[in-house]
Amino acid sequence: KDYSQAIYWYEKAAVNGDHQAQYNLAQLYDGENNKSGEIDHLKSAYWYKQAAEGGVAQAQHNLGNYFVNGKGVNQDYKQAVYWFKKAAEQGYAGAQTNLGAMHASGWGVPQDIDQAKYWFGKAAAQGDAVAKRNLKAIQGNESHRTATTQSEQ
């Protein structure tokens, strides 16, 4: 595969507003399937944002991860939550799991275990293994808290 050719053609389409090409270009600059060695997280973040604004759920999810990790952008948990929610509302399981984690930890939003359970539940229903584990852990903590509270009375 000629990655410089792929970048050339994706960029042509991306500049003309093709959201899938924007996502694909972001993936190449992110290092996904990129054997050319041209990894550029600033360019990747730019193209993920273009695709995310165009409604591409995977781009919204990946941009959310960039904001969590400060990769190609300044770390910003509120922005991460914003983009995870956009993708989660489209049914993207990875974003639902990450949004649940943000609510569980209180990163970018006030901590809200009910919201965490809601989003973990949505992702778990799609078979997301991480969401299933997180949901089980939250439910385990709740029953442990209840048991602890009852034994202390």
mmCIF file of C-alpha atoms in Angstrom:
data_model
loop_
_atom_site.group_PDB
_atom_site.id
_atom_site.type_symbol
_atom_site.label_atom_id
_atom_site.label_comp_id
_atom_site.label_asym_id
_atom_site.label_seq_id
_atom_site.Cartn_x
_atom_site.Cartn_y
_atom_site.Cartn_z
ATOM 1 C CA LYS A 1 0.000 0.000 0.000
ATOM 2 C CA ASP A 2 1.216 3.486 -0.856
ATOM 3 C CA TYR A 3 0.318 5.580 2.194
ATOM 4 C CA SER A 4 1.477 8.854 0.709
ATOM 5 C CA GLN A 5 -1.008 8.244 -2.129
ATOM 6 C CA ALA A 6 -3.733 7.386 0.389
ATOM 7 C CA ILE A 7 -3.040 10.592 2.302
ATOM 8 C CA TYR A 8 -3.076 12.567 -0.960
ATOM 9 C CA TRP A 9 -6.474 11.229 -2.063
ATOM 10 C CA TYR A 10 -8.079 11.300 1.381
ATOM 11 C CA GLU A 11 -6.903 14.879 1.821
ATOM 12 C CA LYS A 12 -8.422 15.885 -1.530
ATOM 13 C CA ALA A 13 -11.767 14.421 -0.494
ATOM 14 C CA ALA A 14 -11.469 15.650 3.120
ATOM 15 C CA VAL A 15 -10.873 19.253 2.075
ATOM 16 C CA ASN A 16 -14.052 18.994 -0.006
ATOM 17 C CA GLY A 17 -16.080 18.008 3.061
ATOM 18 C CA ASP A 18 -16.136 14.201 2.767
ATOM 19 C CA HIS A 19 -16.525 13.256 6.442
ATOM 20 C CA GLN A 20 -15.501 9.619 5.986
ATOM 21 C CA ALA A 21 -12.342 10.752 4.177
ATOM 22 C CA GLN A 22 -11.671 13.179 7.051
ATOM 23 C CA TYR A 23 -11.968 10.287 9.498
ATOM 24 C CA ASN A 24 -9.741 8.033 7.374
ATOM 25 C CA LEU A 25 -7.135 10.783 7.072
ATOM 26 C CA ALA A 26 -7.215 11.323 10.841
ATOM 27 C CA GLN A 27 -6.676 7.574 11.299
ATOM 28 C CA LEU A 28 -3.617 7.660 9.040
ATOM 29 C CA TYR A 29 -2.088 10.609 10.893
ATOM 30 C CA ASP A 30 -2.991 8.941 14.210
ATOM 31 C CA GLY A 31 -0.803 6.009 13.292
ATOM 32 C CA GLU A 32 -3.675 3.603 12.675
ATOM 33 C CA ASN A 33 -2.605 1.347 9.812
ATOM 34 C CA ASN A 34 0.091 3.884 8.976
ATOM 35 C CA LYS A 35 3.278 2.299 7.768
ATOM 36 C CA SER A 36 4.609 5.516 6.239
ATOM 37 C CA GLY A 37 5.909 6.759 9.569
ATOM 38 C CA GLU A 38 4.108 10.100 9.193
ATOM 39 C CA ILE A 39 2.340 10.255 12.539
ATOM 40 C CA ASP A 40 1.085 13.737 13.351
ATOM 41 C CA HIS A 41 -1.348 14.032 16.248
ATOM 42 C CA LEU A 42 -2.063 17.716 15.578
ATOM 43 C CA LYS A 43 -3.201 16.900 12.031
ATOM 44 C CA SER A 44 -5.033 13.841 13.285
ATOM 45 C CA ALA A 45 -6.898 15.891 15.910
ATOM 46 C CA TYR A 46 -7.804 18.477 13.264
ATOM 47 C CA TRP A 47 -9.273 15.871 10.910
ATOM 48 C CA TYR A 48 -11.015 13.960 13.708
ATOM 49 C CA LYS A 49 -12.683 17.244 14.678
ATOM 50 C CA GLN A 50 -13.799 17.898 11.103
ATOM 51 C CA ALA A 51 -15.258 14.390 10.824
ATOM 52 C CA ALA A 52 -16.744 14.588 14.333
ATOM 53 C CA GLU A 53 -18.505 17.834 13.474
ATOM 54 C CA GLY A 54 -19.809 16.016 10.392
ATOM 55 C CA GLY A 55 -21.423 13.393 12.616
ATOM 56 C CA VAL A 56 -18.979 10.470 12.283
ATOM 57 C CA ALA A 57 -19.404 8.589 15.577
ATOM 58 C CA GLN A 58 -15.970 6.922 15.476
ATOM 59 C CA ALA A 59 -14.340 10.330 14.995
ATOM 60 C CA GLN A 60 -16.351 11.769 17.898
ATOM 61 C CA HIS A 61 -15.203 8.873 20.083
ATOM 62 C CA ASN A 62 -11.553 9.183 19.039
ATOM 63 C CA LEU A 63 -11.604 12.951 19.509
ATOM 64 C CA GLY A 64 -13.010 12.373 22.995
ATOM 65 C CA ASN A 65 -10.053 10.078 23.710
ATOM 66 C CA TYR A 66 -7.676 12.760 22.426
ATOM 67 C CA PHE A 67 -9.186 15.239 24.913
ATOM 68 C CA VAL A 68 -8.903 12.724 27.786
ATOM 69 C CA ASN A 69 -5.236 12.067 27.022
ATOM 70 C CA GLY A 70 -4.167 15.509 25.775
ATOM 71 C CA LYS A 71 -3.128 13.921 22.468
ATOM 72 C CA GLY A 72 -2.945 16.530 19.686
ATOM 73 C CA VAL A 73 -5.093 18.888 21.804
ATOM 74 C CA ASN A 74 -4.975 20.333 25.306
ATOM 75 C CA GLN A 75 -6.344 17.894 27.858
ATOM 76 C CA ASP A 76 -9.960 18.855 28.525
ATOM 77 C CA TYR A 77 -12.327 16.419 30.235
ATOM 78 C CA LYS A 78 -15.401 18.551 29.514
ATOM 79 C CA GLN A 79 -14.643 18.427 25.784
ATOM 80 C CA ALA A 80 -14.053 14.691 26.090
ATOM 81 C CA VAL A 81 -17.493 14.263 27.674
ATOM 82 C CA TYR A 82 -19.050 16.425 24.941
ATOM 83 C CA TRP A 83 -17.639 14.267 22.139
ATOM 84 C CA PHE A 84 -18.217 10.948 23.902
ATOM 85 C CA LYS A 85 -21.853 11.942 24.404
ATOM 86 C CA LYS A 86 -22.270 12.807 20.715
ATOM 87 C CA ALA A 87 -21.009 9.349 19.713
ATOM 88 C CA ALA A 88 -22.811 7.573 22.566
ATOM 89 C CA GLU A 89 -26.124 9.068 21.483
ATOM 90 C CA GLN A 90 -25.513 7.525 18.049
ATOM 91 C CA GLY A 91 -25.172 4.126 19.714
ATOM 92 C CA TYR A 92 -21.369 3.842 19.555
ATOM 93 C CA ALA A 93 -20.563 1.333 22.341
ATOM 94 C CA GLY A 94 -16.973 2.483 22.985
ATOM 95 C CA ALA A 95 -18.163 6.028 23.556
ATOM 96 C CA GLN A 96 -20.979 4.808 25.803
ATOM 97 C CA THR A 97 -18.399 2.955 27.904
ATOM 98 C CA ASN A 98 -16.110 5.977 28.062
ATOM 99 C CA LEU A 99 -18.982 8.306 28.901
ATOM 100 C CA GLY A 100 -19.981 5.941 31.693
ATOM 101 C CA ALA A 101 -16.403 6.034 32.983
ATOM 102 C CA MET A 102 -16.377 9.838 32.942
ATOM 103 C CA HIS A 103 -19.591 9.908 34.990
ATOM 104 C CA ALA A 104 -18.303 7.212 37.370
ATOM 105 C CA SER A 105 -15.054 9.111 38.012
ATOM 106 C CA GLY A 106 -16.441 12.647 37.887
ATOM 107 C CA TRP A 107 -14.091 13.687 35.082
ATOM 108 C CA GLY A 108 -15.551 16.609 33.134
ATOM 109 C CA VAL A 109 -18.937 16.141 34.791
ATOM 110 C CA PRO A 110 -20.155 15.866 38.373
ATOM 111 C CA GLN A 111 -19.825 12.271 39.540
ATOM 112 C CA ASP A 112 -23.117 10.502 38.830
ATOM 113 C CA ILE A 113 -23.262 6.739 39.372
ATOM 114 C CA ASP A 114 -26.775 6.498 37.908
ATOM 115 C CA GLN A 115 -25.554 8.065 34.647
ATOM 116 C CA ALA A 116 -22.508 5.779 34.704
ATOM 117 C CA LYS A 117 -24.776 2.730 35.080
ATOM 118 C CA TYR A 118 -27.043 4.009 32.296
ATOM 119 C CA TRP A 119 -24.198 4.374 29.781
ATOM 120 C CA PHE A 120 -22.406 1.197 30.866
ATOM 121 C CA GLY A 121 -25.738 -0.600 30.490
ATOM 122 C CA LYS A 122 -26.214 0.711 26.949
ATOM 123 C CA ALA A 123 -22.732 -0.454 25.935
ATOM 124 C CA ALA A 124 -23.028 -3.764 27.804
ATOM 125 C CA ALA A 125 -26.256 -4.488 25.915
ATOM 126 C CA GLN A 126 -24.159 -4.300 22.734
ATOM 127 C CA GLY A 127 -21.664 -6.776 24.142
ATOM 128 C CA ASP A 128 -18.942 -4.329 25.239
ATOM 129 C CA ALA A 129 -16.799 -6.353 27.682
ATOM 130 C CA VAL A 130 -15.328 -3.317 29.481
ATOM 131 C CA ALA A 131 -18.801 -1.890 30.067
ATOM 132 C CA LYS A 132 -19.984 -5.248 31.441
ATOM 133 C CA ARG A 133 -17.058 -5.357 33.887
ATOM 134 C CA ASN A 134 -17.593 -1.732 34.942
ATOM 135 C CA LEU A 135 -21.316 -2.275 35.439
ATOM 136 C CA LYS A 136 -20.663 -5.389 37.530
ATOM 137 C CA ALA A 137 -18.077 -3.490 39.610
ATOM 138 C CA ILE A 138 -20.486 -0.606 40.278
ATOM 139 C CA GLN A 139 -23.265 -2.998 41.239
ATOM 140 C CA GLY A 140 -20.821 -4.896 43.477
ATOM 141 C CA ASN A 141 -19.780 -1.678 45.191
ATOM 142 C CA GLU A 142 -23.404 -0.713 45.757
ATOM 143 C CA SER A 143 -24.276 -4.049 47.355
ATOM 144 C CA HIS A 144 -21.085 -3.852 49.434
ATOM 145 C CA ARG A 145 -21.996 -0.329 50.612
ATOM 146 C CA THR A 146 -25.493 -1.504 51.468
ATOM 147 C CA ALA A 147 -24.142 -4.507 53.373
ATOM 148 C CA THR A 148 -21.605 -2.334 55.166
ATOM 149 C CA THR A 149 -24.239 0.225 56.090
ATOM 150 C CA GLN A 150 -26.621 -2.449 57.351
ATOM 151 C CA SER A 151 -23.956 -4.153 59.448
ATOM 152 C CA GLU A 152 -23.001 -0.832 61.041
ATOM 153 C CA GLN A 153 -26.535 -0.107 62.277
#
